[in-house]
JSON list of C-alpha atoms in Angstrom, two decimals:
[
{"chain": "A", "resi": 5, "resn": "UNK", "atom": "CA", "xyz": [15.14, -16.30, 2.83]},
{"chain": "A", "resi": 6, "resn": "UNK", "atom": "CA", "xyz": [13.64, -14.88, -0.05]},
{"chain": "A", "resi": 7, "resn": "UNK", "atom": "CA", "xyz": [13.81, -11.68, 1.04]},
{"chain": "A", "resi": 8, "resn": "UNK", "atom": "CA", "xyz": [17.24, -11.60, 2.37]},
{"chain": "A", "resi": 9, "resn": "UNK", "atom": "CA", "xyz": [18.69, -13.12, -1.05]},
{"chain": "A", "resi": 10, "resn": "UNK", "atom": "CA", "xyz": [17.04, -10.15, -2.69]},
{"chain": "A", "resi": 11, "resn": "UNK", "atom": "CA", "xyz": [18.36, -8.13, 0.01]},
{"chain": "A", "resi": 12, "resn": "UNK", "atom": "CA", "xyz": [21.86, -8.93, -0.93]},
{"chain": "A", "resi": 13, "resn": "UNK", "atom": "CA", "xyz": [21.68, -9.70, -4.24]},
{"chain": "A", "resi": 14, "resn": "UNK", "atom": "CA", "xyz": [22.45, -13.64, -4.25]},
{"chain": "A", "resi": 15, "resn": "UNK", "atom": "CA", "xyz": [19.20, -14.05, -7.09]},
{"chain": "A", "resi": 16, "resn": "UNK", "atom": "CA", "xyz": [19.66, -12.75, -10.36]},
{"chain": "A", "resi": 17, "resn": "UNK", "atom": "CA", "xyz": [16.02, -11.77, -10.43]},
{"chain": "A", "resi": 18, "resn": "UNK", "atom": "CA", "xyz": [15.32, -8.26, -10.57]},
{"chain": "A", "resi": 19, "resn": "UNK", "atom": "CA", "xyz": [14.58, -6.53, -6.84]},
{"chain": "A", "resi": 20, "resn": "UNK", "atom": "CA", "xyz": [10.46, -6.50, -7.25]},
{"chain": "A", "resi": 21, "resn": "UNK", "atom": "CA", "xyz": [8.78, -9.56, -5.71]},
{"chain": "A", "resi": 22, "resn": "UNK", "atom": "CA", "xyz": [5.18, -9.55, -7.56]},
{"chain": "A", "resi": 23, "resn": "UNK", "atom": "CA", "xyz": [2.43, -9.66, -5.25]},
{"chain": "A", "resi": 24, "resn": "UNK", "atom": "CA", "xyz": [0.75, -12.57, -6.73]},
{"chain": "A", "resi": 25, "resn": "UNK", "atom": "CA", "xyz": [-1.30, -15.09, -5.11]},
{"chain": "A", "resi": 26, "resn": "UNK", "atom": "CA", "xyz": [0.90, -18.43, -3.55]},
{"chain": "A", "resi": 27, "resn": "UNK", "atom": "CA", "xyz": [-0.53, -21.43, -1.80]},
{"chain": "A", "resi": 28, "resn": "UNK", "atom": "CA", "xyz": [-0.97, -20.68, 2.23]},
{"chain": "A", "resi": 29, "resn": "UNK", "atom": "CA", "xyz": [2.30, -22.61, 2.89]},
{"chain": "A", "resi": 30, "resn": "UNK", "atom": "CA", "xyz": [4.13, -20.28, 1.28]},
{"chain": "A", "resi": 31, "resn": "UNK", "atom": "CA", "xyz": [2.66, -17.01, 3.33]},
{"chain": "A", "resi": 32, "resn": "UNK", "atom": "CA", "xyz": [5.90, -16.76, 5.13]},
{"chain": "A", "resi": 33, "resn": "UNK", "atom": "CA", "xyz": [7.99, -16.62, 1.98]},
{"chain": "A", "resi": 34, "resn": "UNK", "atom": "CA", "xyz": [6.42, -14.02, -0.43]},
{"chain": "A", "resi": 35, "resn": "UNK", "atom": "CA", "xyz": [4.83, -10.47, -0.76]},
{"chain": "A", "resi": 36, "resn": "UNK", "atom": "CA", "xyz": [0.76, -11.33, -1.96]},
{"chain": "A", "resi": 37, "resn": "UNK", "atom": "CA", "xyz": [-1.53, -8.41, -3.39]},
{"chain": "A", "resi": 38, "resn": "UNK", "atom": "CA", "xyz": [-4.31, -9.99, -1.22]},
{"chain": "A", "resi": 39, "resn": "UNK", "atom": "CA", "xyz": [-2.09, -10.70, 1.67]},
{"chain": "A", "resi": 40, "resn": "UNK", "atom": "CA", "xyz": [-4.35, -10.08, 5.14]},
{"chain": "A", "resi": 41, "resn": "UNK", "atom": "CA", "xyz": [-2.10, -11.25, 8.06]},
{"chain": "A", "resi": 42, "resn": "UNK", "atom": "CA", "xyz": [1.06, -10.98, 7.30]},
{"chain": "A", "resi": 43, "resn": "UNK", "atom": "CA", "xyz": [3.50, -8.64, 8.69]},
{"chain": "A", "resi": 44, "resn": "UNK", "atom": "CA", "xyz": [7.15, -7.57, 9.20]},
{"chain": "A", "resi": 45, "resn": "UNK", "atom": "CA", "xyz": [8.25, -6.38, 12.57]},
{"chain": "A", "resi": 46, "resn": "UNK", "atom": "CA", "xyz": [11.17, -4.70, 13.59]},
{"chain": "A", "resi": 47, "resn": "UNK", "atom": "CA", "xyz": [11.46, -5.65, 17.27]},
{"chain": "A", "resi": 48, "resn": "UNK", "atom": "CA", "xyz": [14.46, -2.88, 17.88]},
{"chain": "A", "resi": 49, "resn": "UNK", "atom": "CA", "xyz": [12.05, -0.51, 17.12]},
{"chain": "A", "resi": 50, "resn": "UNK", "atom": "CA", "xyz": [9.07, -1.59, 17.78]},
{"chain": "A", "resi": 51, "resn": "UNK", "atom": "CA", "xyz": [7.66, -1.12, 14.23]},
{"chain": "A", "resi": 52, "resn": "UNK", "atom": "CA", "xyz": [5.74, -2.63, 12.21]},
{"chain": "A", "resi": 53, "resn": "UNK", "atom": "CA", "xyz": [4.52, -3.26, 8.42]},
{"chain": "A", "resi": 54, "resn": "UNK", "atom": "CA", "xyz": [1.07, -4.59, 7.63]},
{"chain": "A", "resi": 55, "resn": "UNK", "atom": "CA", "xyz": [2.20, -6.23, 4.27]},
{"chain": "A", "resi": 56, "resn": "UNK", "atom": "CA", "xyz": [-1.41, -6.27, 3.27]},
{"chain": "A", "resi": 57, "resn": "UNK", "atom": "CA", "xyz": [-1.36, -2.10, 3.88]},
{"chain": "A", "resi": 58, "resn": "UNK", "atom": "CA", "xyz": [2.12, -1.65, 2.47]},
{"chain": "A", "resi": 59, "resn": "UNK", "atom": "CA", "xyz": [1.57, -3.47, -0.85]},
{"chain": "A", "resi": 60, "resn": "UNK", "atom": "CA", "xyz": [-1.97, -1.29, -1.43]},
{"chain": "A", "resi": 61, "resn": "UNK", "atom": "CA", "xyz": [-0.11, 2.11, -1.07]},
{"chain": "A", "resi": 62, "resn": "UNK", "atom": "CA", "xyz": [2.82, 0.91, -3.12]},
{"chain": "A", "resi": 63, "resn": "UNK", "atom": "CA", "xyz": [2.14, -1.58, -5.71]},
{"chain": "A", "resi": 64, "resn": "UNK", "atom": "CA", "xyz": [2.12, -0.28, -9.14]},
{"chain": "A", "resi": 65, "resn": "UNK", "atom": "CA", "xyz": [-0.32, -2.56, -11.26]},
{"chain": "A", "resi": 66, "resn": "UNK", "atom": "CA", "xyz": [1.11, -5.78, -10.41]},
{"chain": "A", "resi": 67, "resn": "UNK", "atom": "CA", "xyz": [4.36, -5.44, -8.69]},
{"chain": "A", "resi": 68, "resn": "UNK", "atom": "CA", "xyz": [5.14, -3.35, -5.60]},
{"chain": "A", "resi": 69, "resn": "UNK", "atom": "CA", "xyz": [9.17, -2.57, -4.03]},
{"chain": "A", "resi": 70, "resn": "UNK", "atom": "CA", "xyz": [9.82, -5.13, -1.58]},
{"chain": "A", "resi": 71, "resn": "UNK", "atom": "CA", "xyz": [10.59, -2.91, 1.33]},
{"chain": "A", "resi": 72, "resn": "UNK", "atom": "CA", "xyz": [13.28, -5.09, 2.65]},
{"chain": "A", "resi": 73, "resn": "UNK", "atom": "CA", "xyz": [15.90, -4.35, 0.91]},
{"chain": "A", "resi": 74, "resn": "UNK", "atom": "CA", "xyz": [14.92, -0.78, 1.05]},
{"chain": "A", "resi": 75, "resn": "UNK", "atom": "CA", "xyz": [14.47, -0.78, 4.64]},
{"chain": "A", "resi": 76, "resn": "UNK", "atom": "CA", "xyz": [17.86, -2.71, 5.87]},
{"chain": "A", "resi": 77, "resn": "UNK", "atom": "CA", "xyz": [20.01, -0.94, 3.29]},
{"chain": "A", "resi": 78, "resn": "UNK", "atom": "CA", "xyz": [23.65, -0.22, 4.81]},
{"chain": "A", "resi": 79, "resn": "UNK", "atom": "CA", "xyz": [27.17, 0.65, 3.43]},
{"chain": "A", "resi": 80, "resn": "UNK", "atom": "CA", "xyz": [26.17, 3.92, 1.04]},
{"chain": "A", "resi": 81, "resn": "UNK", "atom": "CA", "xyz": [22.86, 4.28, 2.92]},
{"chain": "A", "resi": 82, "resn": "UNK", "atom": "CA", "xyz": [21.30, 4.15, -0.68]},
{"chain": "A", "resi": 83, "resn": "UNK", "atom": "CA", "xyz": [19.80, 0.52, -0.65]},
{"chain": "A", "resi": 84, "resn": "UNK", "atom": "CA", "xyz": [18.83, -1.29, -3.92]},
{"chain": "A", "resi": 85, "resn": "UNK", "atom": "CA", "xyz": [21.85, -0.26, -5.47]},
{"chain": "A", "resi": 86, "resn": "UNK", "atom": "CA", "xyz": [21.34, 3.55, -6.18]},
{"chain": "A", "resi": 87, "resn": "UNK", "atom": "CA", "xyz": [18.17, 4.99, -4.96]},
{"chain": "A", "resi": 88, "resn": "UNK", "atom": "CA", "xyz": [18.61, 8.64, -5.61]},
{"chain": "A", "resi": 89, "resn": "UNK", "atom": "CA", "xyz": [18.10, 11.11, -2.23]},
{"chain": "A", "resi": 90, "resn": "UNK", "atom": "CA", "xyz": [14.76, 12.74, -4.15]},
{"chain": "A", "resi": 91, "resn": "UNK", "atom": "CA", "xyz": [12.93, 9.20, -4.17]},
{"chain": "A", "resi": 92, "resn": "UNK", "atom": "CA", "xyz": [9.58, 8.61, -2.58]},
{"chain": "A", "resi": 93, "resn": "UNK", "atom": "CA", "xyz": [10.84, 7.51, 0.58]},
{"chain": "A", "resi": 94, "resn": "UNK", "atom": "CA", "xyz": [14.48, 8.01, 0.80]},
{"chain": "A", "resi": 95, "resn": "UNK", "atom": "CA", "xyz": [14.97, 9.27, 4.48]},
{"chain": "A", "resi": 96, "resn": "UNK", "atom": "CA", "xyz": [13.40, 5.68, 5.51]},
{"chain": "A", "resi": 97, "resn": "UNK", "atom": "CA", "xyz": [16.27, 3.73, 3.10]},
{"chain": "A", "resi": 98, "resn": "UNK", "atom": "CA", "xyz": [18.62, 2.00, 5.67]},
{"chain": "A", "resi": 99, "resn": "UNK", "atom": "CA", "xyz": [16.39, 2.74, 8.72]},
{"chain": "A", "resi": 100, "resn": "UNK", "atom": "CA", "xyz": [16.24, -0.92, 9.74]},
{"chain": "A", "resi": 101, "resn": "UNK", "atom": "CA", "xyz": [19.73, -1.88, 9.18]},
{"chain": "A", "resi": 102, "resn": "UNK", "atom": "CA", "xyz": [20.74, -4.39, 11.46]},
{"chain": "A", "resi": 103, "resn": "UNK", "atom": "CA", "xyz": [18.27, -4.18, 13.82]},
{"chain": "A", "resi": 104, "resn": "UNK", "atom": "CA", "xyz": [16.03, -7.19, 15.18]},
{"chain": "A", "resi": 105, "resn": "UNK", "atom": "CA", "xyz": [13.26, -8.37, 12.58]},
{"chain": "A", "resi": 106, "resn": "UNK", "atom": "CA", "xyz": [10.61, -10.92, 11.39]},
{"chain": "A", "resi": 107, "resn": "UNK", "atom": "CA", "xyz": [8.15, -11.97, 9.45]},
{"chain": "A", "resi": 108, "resn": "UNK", "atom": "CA", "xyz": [4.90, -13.53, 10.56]},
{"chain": "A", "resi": 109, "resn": "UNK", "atom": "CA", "xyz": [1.38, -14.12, 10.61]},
{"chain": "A", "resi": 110, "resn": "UNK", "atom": "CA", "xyz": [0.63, -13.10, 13.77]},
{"chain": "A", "resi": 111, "resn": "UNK", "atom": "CA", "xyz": [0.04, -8.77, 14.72]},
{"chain": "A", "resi": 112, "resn": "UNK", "atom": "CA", "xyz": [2.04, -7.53, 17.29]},
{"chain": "A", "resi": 113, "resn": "UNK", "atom": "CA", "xyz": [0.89, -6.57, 20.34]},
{"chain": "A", "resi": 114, "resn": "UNK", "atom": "CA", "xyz": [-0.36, -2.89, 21.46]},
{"chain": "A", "resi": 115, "resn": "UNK", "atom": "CA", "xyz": [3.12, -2.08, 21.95]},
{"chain": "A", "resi": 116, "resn": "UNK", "atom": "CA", "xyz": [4.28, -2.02, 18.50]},
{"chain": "A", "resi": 117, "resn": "UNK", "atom": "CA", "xyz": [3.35, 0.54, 15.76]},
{"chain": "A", "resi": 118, "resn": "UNK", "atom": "CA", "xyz": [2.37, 0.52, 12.23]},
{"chain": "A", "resi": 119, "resn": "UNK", "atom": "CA", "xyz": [4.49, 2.24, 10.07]},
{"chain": "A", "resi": 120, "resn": "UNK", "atom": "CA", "xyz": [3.90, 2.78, 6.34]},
{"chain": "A", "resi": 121, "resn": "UNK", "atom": "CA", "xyz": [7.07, 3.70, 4.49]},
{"chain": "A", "resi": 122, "resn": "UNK", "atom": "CA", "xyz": [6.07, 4.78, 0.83]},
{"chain": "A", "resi": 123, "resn": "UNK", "atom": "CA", "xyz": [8.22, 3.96, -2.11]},
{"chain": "A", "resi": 124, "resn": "UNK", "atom": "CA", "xyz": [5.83, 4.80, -4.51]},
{"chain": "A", "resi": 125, "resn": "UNK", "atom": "CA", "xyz": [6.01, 8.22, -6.77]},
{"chain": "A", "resi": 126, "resn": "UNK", "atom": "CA", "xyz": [3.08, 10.51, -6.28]},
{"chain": "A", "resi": 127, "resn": "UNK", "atom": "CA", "xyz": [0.54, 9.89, -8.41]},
{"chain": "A", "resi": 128, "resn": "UNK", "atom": "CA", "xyz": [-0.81, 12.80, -10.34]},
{"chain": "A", "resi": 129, "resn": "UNK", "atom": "CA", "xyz": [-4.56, 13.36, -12.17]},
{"chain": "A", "resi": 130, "resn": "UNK", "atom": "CA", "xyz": [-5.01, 12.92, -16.05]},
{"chain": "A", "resi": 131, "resn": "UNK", "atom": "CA", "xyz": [-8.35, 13.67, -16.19]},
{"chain": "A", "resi": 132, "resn": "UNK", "atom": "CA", "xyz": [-8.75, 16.37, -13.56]},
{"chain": "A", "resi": 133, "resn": "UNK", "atom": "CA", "xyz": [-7.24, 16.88, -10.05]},
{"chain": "A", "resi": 134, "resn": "UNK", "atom": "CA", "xyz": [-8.89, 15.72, -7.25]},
{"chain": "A", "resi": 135, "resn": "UNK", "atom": "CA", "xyz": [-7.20, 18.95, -4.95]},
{"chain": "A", "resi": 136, "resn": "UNK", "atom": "CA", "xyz": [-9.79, 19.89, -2.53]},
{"chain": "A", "resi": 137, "resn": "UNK", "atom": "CA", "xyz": [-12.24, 17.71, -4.36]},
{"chain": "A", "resi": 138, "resn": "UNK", "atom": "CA", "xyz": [-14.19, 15.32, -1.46]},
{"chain": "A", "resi": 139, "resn": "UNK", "atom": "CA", "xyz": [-15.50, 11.45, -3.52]},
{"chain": "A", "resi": 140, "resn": "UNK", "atom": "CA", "xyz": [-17.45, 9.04, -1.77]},
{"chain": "A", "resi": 141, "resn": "UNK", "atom": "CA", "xyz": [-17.43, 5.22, -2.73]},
{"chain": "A", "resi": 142, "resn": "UNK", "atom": "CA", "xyz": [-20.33, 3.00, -2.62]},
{"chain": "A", "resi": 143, "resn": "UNK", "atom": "CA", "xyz": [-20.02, -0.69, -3.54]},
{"chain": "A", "resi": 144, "resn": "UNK", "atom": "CA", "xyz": [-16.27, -2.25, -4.09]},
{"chain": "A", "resi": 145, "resn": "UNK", "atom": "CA", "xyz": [-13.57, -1.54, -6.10]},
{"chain": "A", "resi": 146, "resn": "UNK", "atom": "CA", "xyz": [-12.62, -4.31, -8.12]},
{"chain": "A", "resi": 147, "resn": "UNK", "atom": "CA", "xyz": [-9.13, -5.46, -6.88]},
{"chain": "A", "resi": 148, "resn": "UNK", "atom": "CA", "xyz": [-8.68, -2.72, -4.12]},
{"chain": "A", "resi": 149, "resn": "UNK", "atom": "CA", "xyz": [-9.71, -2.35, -0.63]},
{"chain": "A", "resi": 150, "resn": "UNK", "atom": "CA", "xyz": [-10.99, 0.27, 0.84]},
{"chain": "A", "resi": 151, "resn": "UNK", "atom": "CA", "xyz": [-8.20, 1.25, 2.46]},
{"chain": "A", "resi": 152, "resn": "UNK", "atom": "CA", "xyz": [-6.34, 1.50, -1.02]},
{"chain": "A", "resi": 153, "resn": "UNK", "atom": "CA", "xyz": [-8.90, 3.58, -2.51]},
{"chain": "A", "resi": 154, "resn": "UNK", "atom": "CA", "xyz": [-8.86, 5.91, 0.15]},
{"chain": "A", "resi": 155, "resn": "UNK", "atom": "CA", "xyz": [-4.78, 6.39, -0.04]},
{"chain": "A", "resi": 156, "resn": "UNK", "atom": "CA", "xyz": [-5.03, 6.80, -3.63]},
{"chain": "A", "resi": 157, "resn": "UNK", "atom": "CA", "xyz": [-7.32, 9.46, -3.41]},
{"chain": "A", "resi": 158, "resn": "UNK", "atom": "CA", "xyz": [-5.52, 11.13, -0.74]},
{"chain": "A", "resi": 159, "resn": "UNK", "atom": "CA", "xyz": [-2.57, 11.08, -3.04]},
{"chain": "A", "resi": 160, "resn": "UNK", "atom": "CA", "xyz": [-4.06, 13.13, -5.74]},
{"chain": "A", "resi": 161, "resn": "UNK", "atom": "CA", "xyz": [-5.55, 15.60, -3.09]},
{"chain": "A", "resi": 162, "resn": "UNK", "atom": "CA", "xyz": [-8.58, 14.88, -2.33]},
{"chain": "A", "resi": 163, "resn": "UNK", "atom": "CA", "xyz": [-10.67, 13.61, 0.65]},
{"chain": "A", "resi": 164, "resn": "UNK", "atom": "CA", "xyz": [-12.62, 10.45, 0.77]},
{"chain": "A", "resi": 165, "resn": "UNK", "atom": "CA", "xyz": [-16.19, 10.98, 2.32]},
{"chain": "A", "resi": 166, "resn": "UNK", "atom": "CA", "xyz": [-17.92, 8.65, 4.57]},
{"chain": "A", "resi": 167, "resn": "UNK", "atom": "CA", "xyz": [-21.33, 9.41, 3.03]},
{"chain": "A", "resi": 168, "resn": "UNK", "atom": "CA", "xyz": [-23.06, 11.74, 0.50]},
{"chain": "A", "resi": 169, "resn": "UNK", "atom": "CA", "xyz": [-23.60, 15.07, 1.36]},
{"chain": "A", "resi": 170, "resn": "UNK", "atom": "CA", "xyz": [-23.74, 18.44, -0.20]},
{"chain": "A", "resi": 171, "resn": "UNK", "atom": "CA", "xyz": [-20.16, 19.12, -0.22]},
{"chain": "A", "resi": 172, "resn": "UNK", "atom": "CA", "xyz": [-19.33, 15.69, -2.07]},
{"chain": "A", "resi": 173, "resn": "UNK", "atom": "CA", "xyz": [-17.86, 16.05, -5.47]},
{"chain": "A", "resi": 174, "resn": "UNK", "atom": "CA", "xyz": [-18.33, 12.93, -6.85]},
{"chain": "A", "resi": 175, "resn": "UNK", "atom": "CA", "xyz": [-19.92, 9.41, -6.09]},
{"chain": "A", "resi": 176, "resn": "UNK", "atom": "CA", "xyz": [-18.04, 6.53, -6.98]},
{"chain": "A", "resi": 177, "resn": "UNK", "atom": "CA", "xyz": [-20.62, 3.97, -8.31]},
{"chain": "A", "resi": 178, "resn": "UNK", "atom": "CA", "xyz": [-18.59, 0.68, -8.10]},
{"chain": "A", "resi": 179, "resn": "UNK", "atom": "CA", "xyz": [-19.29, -3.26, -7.95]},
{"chain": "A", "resi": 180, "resn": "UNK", "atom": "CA", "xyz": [-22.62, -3.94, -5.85]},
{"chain": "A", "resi": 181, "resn": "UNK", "atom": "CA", "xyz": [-23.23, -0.11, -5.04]},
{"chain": "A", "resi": 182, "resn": "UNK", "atom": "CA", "xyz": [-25.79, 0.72, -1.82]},
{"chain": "A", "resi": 183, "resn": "UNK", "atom": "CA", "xyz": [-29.24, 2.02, -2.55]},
{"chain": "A", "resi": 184, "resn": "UNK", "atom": "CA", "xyz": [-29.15, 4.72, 0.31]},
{"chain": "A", "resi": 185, "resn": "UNK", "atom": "CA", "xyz": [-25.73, 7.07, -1.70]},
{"chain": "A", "resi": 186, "resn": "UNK", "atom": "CA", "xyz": [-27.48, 6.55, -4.75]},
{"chain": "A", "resi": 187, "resn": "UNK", "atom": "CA", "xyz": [-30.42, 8.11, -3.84]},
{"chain": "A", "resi": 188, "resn": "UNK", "atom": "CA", "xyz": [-29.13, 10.64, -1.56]},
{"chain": "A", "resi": 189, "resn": "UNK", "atom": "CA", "xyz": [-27.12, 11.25, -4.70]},
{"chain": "A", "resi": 190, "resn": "UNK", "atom": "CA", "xyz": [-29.70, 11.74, -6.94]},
{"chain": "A", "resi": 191, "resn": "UNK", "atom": "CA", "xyz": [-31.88, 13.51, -5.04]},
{"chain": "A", "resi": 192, "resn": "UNK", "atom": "CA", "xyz": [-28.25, 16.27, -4.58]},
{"chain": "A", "resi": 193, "resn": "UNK", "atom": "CA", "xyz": [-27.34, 16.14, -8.24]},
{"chain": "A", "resi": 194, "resn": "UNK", "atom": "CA", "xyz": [-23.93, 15.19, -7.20]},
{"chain": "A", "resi": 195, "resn": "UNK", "atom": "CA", "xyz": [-21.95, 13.78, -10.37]},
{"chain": "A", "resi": 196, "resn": "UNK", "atom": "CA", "xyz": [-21.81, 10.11, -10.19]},
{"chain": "A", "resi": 197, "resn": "UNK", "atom": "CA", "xyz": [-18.51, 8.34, -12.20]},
{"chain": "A", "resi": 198, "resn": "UNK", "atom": "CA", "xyz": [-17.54, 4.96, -12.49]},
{"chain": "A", "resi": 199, "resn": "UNK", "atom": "CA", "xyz": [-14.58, 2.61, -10.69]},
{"chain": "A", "resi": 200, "resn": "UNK", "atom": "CA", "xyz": [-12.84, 3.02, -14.22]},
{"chain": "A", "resi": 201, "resn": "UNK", "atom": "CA", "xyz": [-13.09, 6.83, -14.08]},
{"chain": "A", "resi": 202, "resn": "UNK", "atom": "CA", "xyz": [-11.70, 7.29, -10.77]},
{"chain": "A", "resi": 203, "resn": "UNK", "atom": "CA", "xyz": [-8.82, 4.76, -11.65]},
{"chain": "A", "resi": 204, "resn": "UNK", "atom": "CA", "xyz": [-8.17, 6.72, -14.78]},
{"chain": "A", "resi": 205, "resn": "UNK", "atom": "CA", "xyz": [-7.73, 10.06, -12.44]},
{"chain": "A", "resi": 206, "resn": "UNK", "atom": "CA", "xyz": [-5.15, 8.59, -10.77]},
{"chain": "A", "resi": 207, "resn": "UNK", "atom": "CA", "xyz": [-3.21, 6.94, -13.26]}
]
């Protein structure tokens, strides 16, 4: 219900629901930064949203678009009042109007897909781009998965490597790092940066 009274604009509440944490009852009824099983199917299309994957490529610090509103948009095919035709993701506002949906702990079967509809603007570099550049990750970013860090990088241009080789531009040294990069790293001369650093590239 939460989403649909956003949806239509029955709260007063502006139309971001902040991924926050909520006690497990409340799973089916909000959008969590940490969220790991939840997801929003679209059963007419057999589509799906991994809310955990959706909220890492499109939160911005600690809010993120609820893509419900976005995605059942109908009448001027604009959704969330005006969303301009040059927004990140426009051609996707209004693509699940009234079709068959729900919300739910439980993945759908092999049958459905994942899709990840991005509301987010670009982001660009402030301290250098990351074009062509390849970074490789040991330990864990504090407050991002994996997955997250690897869109984010992929959004400023670059490639995220698996491990360090010659070609890698830059080892991310983060929380709890592995012994094995950081030698192989050394012993390369590849630059090694911080979890701050690479944030501050792509913010």
């Amino acid at each position: 219900m939460e989403y649909y009274e956003t949806a239509w604009g029955r709260v007063g509440a502006g139309r971001m629901i902040l991924p926050r944490q909520f006690p497990p009852d409340m799973l089916q009824f909000a959008v969590q930064m940490k969220t790991k099983e939840a997801y929003l199917i679209n059963h007419s299309k057999m589509d799906y949203l991994d809310m955990g994957n959706y909220i890492g490529f499109n939160r911005s610090g600690d809010s993120c678009p609820d893509p419900l509103p976005l995605l059942t948009a109908c009448g001027n095919g604009r959704g969330d009042r005006e969303y301009p035709p040059s927004a990140p993701g426009a051609e996707q506002i209004g693509t699940w109007a009234f079709d068959l949906l729900s919300y739910t702990n439980k993945k759908p079967d092999g049958e459905y897909r994942e899709t990840r509809p991005c509301f987010k603007e670009k982001r660009t570099t402030v301290l250098g781009s990351l074009a062509g550049k390849t970074v490789v990750v040991t330990g864990t970013v504090p407050n991002y998965t994996r997955s997250e860090v690897e869109f984010m990088i992929q959004q400023a241009g670059g490639k995220m490597g698996a491990s360090v080789t010659r070609s890698t531009d830059y080892l991310v040294v983060a929380d709890n790092p592995g012994a094995t990069k950081l030698n192989k790293a050394a012993s390369l001369g590849i630059p090694k940066i911080t979890a701050s650093d690479l944030m501050a590239m792509l913010n």
